[in-house]
Every structure is written in C-alpha cells, then in structure tokens.
Short mmCIF file of C-alpha atoms and ligand atoms in Angstrom, two decimals:
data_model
loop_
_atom_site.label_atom_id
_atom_site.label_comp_id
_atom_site.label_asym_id
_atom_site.label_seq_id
_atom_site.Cartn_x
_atom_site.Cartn_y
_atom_site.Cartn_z
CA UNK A 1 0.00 0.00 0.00
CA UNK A 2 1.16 3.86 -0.80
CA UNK A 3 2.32 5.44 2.11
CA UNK A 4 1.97 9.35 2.58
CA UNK A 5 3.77 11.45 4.88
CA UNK A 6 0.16 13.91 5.93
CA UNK A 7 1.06 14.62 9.31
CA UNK A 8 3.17 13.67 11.80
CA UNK A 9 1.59 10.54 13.20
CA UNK A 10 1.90 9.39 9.97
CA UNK A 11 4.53 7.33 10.97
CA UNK A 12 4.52 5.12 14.15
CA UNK A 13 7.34 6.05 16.58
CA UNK A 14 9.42 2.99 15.49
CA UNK A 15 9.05 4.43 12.05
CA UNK A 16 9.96 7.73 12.79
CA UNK A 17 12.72 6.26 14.59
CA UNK A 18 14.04 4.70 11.06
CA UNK A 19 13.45 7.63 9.39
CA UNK A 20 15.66 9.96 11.43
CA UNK A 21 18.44 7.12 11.55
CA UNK A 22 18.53 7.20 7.65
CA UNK A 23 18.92 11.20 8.02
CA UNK A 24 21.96 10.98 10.32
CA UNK A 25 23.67 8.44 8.02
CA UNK A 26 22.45 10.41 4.99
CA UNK A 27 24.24 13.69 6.54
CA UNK A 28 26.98 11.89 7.63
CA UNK A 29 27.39 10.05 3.94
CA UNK A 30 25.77 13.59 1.71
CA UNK A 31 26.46 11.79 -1.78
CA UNK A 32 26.26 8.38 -0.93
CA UNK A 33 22.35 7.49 -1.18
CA UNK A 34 20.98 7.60 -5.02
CA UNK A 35 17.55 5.59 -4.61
CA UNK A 36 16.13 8.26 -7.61
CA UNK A 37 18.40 7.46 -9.84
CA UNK A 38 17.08 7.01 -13.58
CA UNK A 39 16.29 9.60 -12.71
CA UNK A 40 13.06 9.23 -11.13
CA UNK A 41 11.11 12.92 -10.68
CA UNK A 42 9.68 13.95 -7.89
CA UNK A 43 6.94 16.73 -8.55
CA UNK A 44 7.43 19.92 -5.81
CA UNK A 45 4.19 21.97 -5.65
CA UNK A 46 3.68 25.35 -4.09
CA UNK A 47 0.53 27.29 -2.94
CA UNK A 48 2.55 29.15 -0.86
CA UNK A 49 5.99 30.70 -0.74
CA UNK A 50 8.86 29.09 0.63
CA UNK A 51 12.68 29.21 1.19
CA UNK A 52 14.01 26.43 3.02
CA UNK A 53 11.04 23.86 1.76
CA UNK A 54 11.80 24.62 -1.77
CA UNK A 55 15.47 24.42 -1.55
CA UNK A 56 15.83 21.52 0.54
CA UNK A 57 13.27 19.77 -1.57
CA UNK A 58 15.20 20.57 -4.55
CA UNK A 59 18.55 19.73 -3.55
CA UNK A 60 17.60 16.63 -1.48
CA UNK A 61 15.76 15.23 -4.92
CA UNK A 62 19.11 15.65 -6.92
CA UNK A 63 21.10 14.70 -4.53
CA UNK A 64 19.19 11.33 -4.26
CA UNK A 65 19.94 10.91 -7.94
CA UNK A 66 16.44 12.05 -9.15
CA UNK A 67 15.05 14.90 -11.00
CA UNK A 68 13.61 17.69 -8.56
CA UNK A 69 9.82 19.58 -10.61
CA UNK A 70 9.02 22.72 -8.63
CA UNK A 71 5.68 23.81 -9.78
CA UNK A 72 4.23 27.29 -8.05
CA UNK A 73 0.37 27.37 -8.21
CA UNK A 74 0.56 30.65 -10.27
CA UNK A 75 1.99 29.35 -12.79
CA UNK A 76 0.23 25.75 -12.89
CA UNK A 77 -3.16 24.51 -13.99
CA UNK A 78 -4.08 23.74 -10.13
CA UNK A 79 -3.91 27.47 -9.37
CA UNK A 80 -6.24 28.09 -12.50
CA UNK A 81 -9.00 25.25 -10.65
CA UNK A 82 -8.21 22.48 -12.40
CA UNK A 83 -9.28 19.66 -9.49
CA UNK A 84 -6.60 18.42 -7.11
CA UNK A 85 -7.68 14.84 -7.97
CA UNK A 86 -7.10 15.41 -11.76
CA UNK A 87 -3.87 16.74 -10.90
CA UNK A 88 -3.04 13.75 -9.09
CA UNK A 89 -3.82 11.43 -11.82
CA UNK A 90 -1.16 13.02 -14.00
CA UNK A 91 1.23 13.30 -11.89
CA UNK A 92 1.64 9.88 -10.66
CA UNK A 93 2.19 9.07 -13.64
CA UNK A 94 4.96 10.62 -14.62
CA UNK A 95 6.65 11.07 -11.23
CA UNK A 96 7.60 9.12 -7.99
CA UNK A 97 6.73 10.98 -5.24
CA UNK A 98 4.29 14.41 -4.82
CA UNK A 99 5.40 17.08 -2.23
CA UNK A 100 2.55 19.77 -1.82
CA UNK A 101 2.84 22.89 0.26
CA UNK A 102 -0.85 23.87 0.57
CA UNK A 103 -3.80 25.70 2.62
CA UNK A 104 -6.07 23.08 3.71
CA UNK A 105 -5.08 19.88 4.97
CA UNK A 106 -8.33 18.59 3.31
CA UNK A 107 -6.72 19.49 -0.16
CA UNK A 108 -3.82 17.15 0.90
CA UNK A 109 -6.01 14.31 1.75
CA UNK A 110 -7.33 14.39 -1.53
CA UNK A 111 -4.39 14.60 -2.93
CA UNK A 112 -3.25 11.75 -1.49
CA UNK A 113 -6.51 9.88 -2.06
CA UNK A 114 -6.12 10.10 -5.67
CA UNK A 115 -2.38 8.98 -5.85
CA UNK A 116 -0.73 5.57 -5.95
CA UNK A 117 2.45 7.66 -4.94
CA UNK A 118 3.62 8.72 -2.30
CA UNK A 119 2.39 12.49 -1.32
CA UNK A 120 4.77 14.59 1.53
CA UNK A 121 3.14 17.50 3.32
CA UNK A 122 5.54 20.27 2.87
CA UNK A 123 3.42 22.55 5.16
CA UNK A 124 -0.50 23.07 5.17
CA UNK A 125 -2.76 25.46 7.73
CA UNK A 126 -2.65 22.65 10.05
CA UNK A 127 0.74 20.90 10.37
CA UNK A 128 4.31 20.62 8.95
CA UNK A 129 5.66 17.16 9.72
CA UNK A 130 8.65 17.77 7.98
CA UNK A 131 9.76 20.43 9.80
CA UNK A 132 9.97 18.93 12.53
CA UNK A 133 11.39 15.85 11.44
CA UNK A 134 14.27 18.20 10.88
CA UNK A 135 13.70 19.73 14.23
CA UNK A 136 14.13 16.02 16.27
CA UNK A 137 17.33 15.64 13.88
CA UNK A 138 18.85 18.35 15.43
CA UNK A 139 17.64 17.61 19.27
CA UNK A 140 19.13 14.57 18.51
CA UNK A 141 22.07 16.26 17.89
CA UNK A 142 22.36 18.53 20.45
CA UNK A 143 21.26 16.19 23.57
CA UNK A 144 22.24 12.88 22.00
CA UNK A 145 18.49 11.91 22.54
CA UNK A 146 14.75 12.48 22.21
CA UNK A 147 12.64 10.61 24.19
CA UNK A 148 12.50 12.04 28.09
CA UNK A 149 13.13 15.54 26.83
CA UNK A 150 11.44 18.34 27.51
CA UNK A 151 10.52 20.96 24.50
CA UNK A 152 8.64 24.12 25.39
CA UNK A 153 6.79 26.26 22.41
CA UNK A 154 5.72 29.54 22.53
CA UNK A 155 3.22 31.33 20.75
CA UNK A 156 0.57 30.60 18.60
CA UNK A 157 -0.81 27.07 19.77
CA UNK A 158 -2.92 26.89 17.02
CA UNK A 159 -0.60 26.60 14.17
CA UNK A 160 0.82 23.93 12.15
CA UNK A 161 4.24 24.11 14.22
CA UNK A 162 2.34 23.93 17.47
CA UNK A 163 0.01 20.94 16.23
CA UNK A 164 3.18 18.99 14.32
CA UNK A 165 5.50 19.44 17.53
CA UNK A 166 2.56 17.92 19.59
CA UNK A 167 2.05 14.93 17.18
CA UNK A 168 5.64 14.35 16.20
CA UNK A 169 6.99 15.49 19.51
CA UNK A 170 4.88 12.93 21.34
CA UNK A 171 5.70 10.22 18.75
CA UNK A 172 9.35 10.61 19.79
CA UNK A 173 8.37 10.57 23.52
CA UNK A 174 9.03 13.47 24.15
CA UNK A 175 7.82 16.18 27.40
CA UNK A 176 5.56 18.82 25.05
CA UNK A 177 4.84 21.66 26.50
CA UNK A 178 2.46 24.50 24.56
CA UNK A 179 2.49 28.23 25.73
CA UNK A 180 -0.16 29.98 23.84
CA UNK A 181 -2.65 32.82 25.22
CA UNK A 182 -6.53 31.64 25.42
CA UNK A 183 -8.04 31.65 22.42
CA UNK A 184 -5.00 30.32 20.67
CA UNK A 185 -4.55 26.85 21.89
CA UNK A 186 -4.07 24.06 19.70
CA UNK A 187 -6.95 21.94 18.24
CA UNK A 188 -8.72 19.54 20.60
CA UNK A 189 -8.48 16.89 18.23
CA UNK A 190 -5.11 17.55 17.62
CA UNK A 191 -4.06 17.85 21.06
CA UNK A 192 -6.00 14.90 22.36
CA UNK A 193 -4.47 12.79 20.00
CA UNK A 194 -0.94 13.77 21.18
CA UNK A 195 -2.02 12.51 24.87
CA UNK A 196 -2.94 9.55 23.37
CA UNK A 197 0.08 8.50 21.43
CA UNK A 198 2.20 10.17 24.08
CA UNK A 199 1.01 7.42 26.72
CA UNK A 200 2.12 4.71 24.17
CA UNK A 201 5.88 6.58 24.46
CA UNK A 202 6.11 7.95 27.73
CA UNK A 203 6.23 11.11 26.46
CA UNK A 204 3.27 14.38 27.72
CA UNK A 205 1.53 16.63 26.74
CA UNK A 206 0.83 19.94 28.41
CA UNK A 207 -0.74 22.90 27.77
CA UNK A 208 -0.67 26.29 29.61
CA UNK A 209 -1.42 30.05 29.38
CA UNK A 210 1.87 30.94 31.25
CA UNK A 211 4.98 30.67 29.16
CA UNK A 212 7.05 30.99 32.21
CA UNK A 213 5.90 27.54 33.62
CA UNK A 214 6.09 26.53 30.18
CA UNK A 215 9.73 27.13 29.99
CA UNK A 216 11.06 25.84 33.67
CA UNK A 217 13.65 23.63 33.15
CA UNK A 218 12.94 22.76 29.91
CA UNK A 219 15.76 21.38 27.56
CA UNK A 220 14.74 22.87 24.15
CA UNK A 221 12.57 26.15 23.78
CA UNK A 222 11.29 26.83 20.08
CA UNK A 223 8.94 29.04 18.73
CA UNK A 224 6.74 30.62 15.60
CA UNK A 225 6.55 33.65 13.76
CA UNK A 226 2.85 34.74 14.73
CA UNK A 227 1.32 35.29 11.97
CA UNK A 228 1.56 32.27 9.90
CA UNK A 229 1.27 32.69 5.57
CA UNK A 230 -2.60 33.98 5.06
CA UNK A 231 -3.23 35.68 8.42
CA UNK A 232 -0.85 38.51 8.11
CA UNK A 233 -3.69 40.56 9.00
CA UNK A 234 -4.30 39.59 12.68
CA UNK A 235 -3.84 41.31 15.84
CA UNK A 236 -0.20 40.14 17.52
CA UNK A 237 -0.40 42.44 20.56
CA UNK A 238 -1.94 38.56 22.45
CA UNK A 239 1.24 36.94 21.69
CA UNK A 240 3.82 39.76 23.19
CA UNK A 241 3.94 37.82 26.55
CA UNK A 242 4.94 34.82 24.72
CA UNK A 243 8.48 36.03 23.18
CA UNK A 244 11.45 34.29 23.59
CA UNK A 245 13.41 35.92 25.18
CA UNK A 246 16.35 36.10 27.72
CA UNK A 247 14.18 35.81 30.38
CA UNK A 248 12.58 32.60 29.63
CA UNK A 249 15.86 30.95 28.67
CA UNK A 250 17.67 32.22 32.29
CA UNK A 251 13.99 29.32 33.12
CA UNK A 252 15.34 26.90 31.20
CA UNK A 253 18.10 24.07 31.79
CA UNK A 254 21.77 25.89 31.41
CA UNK A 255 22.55 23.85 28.34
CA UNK A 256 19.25 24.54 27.05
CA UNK A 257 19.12 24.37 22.94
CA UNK A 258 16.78 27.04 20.90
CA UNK A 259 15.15 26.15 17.99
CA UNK A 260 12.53 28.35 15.62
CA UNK A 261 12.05 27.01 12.09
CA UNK A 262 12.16 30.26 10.17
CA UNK A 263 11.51 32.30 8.76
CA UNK A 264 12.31 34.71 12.19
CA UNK A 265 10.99 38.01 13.11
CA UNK A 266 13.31 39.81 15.59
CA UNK A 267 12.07 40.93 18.55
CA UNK A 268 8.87 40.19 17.90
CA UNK A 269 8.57 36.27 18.57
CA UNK A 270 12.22 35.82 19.23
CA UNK A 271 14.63 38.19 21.01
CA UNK A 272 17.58 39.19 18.45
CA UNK A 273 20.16 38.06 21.09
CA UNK A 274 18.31 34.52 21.52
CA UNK A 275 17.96 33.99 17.87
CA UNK A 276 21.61 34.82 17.04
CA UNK A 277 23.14 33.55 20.58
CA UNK A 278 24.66 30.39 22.35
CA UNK A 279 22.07 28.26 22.73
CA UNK A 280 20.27 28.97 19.14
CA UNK A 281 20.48 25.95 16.76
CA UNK A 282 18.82 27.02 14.11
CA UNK A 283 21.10 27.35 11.09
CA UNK A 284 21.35 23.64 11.62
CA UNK A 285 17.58 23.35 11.99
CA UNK A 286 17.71 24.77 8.49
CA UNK A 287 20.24 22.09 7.36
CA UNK A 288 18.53 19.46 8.74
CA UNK A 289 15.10 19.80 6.05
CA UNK A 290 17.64 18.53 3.43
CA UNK A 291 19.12 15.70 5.58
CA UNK A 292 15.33 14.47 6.87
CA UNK A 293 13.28 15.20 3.71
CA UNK A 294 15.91 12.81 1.81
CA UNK A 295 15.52 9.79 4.81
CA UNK A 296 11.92 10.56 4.50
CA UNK A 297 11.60 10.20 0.59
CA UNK A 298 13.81 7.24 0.51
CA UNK A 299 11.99 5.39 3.02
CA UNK A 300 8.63 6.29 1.63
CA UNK A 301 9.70 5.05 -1.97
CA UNK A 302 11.14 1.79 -0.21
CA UNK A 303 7.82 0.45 1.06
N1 LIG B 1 10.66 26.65 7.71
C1 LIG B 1 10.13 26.69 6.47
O1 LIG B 1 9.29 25.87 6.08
O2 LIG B 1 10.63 27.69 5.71
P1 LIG B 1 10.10 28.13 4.26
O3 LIG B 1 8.73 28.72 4.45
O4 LIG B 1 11.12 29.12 3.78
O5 LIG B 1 10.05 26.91 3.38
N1 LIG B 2 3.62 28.87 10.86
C1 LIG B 2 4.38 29.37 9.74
C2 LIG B 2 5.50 28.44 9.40
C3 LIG B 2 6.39 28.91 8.29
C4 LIG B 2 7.46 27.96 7.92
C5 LIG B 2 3.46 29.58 8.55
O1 LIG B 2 2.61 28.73 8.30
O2 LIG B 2 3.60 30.61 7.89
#
C-alpha cells in the first residue's frame, strides 16, 4: 500500500525512529544514497511561498539521484481550478513521489486519495511534519536523545508548528509543552491525540497560558513567527507575553538548545540576542530539512 507522509503521526514512533536514523547516516554520507536514480522525478508543488522547503526539496531530490519539478500554483493549472484529484492522476504518472505545500489539509487528503504515490506535506494550515522531522534531527544532535526531553513552544498554539511538535513530539516521547494565550490553543483533536500516542511513548503533553511555567527547566525552547502565511492581517499584541526571550531561557536548563524554524521576526517572537546567541540551533535546523526530507523520501519510496 502507498504510504503518505500527511502529518506527523503518519509514521509510528518505530518508524519515525528509522526515518531519522537514515537522516543521520544520509548527513553523515551527503552523496552516498541515489535511490532516484534514472532519474526518477519527484513533482514539488507550491501554494505558498517558501525558502528552506523549496530548496531543501530541490537539492535533497538531486542529490538522491532524481530529478527535482518545482511547480508554483501561479503558474500551474491547479492554481487556475483544475481539481486536485485530476492533478493527481497526472502526476503519478509521470513522477515518484508528490510534495505539496498547501492551505487546507483537506486538499492534501485528496491529494493523497487520488495517488498511488507517495504524497509529503511540505506545510498546510494545520501541520508541517517535515519540519519537525528536521527539528528532532537536530535535538538529537544537540542532547544525543529524544525521548525524556522536555521541548517548550511559545506562541501561537494553534498553528501547524504547534500541532506537528505535539504529534511528532509525542511520537518521539518526548515532554511537550504549549504556551499559547486563550483563544490560541491548539486543536482539541489535535491535542488529544498527542495525549494519546504520548502514553504509548512515555512522552506528555501539556498545555498552559503561562509561558514561564512553560519554559522551567525545559531542555529545548522553540517558537513561531505569529502570523503564519494567510493571516498577516491579525492582531499580535496577544502573543507579546509569549516572546522568547532572555528571560525565559535564564527558566530553562543551562545547556538549554533554541530552535525556531524560520523564517524569524526579531524581537517580535524571538529576542535578536536569543535567535543569534549560544544556545540557538537554528542554522542547523535549516540544514537538517535537506538531511530528513531525503531519509523521509527514501523510506517512503522503499515500502
Ligand atoms: N521553515 C520553512 O518551512 O521555511 P520556508 O517557508 O522558507 O520553506
Ligand atoms: N507557521 C508558519 C511556518 C512557516 C514555515 C506559517 O505557516 O507561515
């Protein structure tokens, strides 16, 4: 059967745990891995813009040996309404694998409905599993481990970061802790399902108002630019409490590691001197899309 990559649960922990194994060898070994080669295409797709997604994406499919199709919806039949399932039927059958960087995660799901290949959510209103399967890389990294430690995120709890570090986060058995002001918690659904798989991994869950409880003692601290792509309109004056700054990291464990996947908005969501000082890990946050979007695509073109 096709396997998708939707959101984070997507994978079992076990899987997850494969996938992130392959990324450390595949970083470790950059030129080694060619499963694309032929080349097989993989078929990029953008409804929104992106940096990091698109060159990660890109690179990671040649590097694999296969040929990397970025599409951008203005300039493809999708953005004109032709139907996403129509668009699926072509292009599984001229490429391997469909990443999609969309609005609704409904559109996804159909996407994937209508595909015998493998479709990769490369971001959607409600969750971006492949950011943070670049984000556990790089915990890995810095504390040599995932499951038992504790990540606090600040911010807006009802974005896709906040929902994919609860389902992902949990997955790994991790501590997940959610500062977000009322009104801007994460989805029930979404955050009930976190309990539940975190009980399989002895990982939590927690949610809370007050970011400084949030960030006692934690071992990573990440955050979100507030106003995700298609609400640049809203009010951000709720979220000033929830900045990370020096204050909250003085909470945090002395070795603590920073994370925010980018793009960053000085001293608005992130103090300047967090972003840019010791403890910030983000440039090889960035890194890490190519390194886990490769293990991911390899693995999902392997079952
Ligand atoms: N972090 C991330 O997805 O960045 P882009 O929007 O630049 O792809
Ligand atoms: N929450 C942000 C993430 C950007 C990578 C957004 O959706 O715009």
């Amino acid at each position: 059967m096709t396997r998708h990559f939707l959101r984070d649960d997507d994978l079992t922990p076990a899987e997850q745990a494969e996938v992130l194994a392959l990324a450390a060898r595949m970083k470790a070994d950059r030129y080694g891995f060619k499963p694309l080669a032929g080349p097989k295409s993989v078929a990029i797709l953008f409804d929104k813009h992106s940096t990091r997604t698109r060159v990660s994406f890109t690179a990671g499919v040649a590097e694999l040996g296969g040929n990397p199709l970025v599409v951008d919806a203005g300039s493809s039949q999708l953005g004109r309404g032709e139907s996403v399932a129509d668009t699926a039927r072509v292009l599984e059958r001229v490429c391997a694998a469909i990443v999609w960087r969309t609005f609704g995660q409904e559109r996804l799901e159909e996407m994937a409905g209508a595909s015998s290949v493998p479709v990769v959510n490369a971001l959607t209103d409600q969750f971006h599993p492949c950011q943070i399967l670049a984000d556990l890389q790089t915990i890995q990294e810095a504390k040599g481990r995932l499951d038992g430690v504790t990540l606090a995120y600040f911010g807006d709890g009802a974005n896709n970061m906040a929902h994919s570090y609860l389902l992902g986060g949990a997955t790994a058995g991790m501590h997940v802790r959610i500062a977000a002001p009322e009104g801007y918690l994460p989805d029930p659904d979404v955050w009930h399902r976190a309990e539940e798989i975190a009980k399989t991994t002895g990982g939590s869950v927690e949610v809370t108002t007050d970011p400084r409880q949030a960030a006692a003692g934690a071992d990573v601290l990440a955050t979100d630019t507030w106003a995700s792509m298609g609400q640049e309109d809203k009010d951000l004056s709720v979220y000033v409490p929830y900045s990370l700054t020096e204050d909250l990291v003085a909470l945090a464990k002395p070795d603590v590691s920073v994370l925010h996947c980018l793009p960053a908005y000085r001293d608005k969501e992130i103090a300047a001197s967090v972003l840019d000082g010791p403890h910030s890990v983000v440039w090889d946050e960035a890194e890490n899309r190519l390194h886990a979007q490769k293990a991911l695509l390899a693995w999902l073109l392997e079952r």
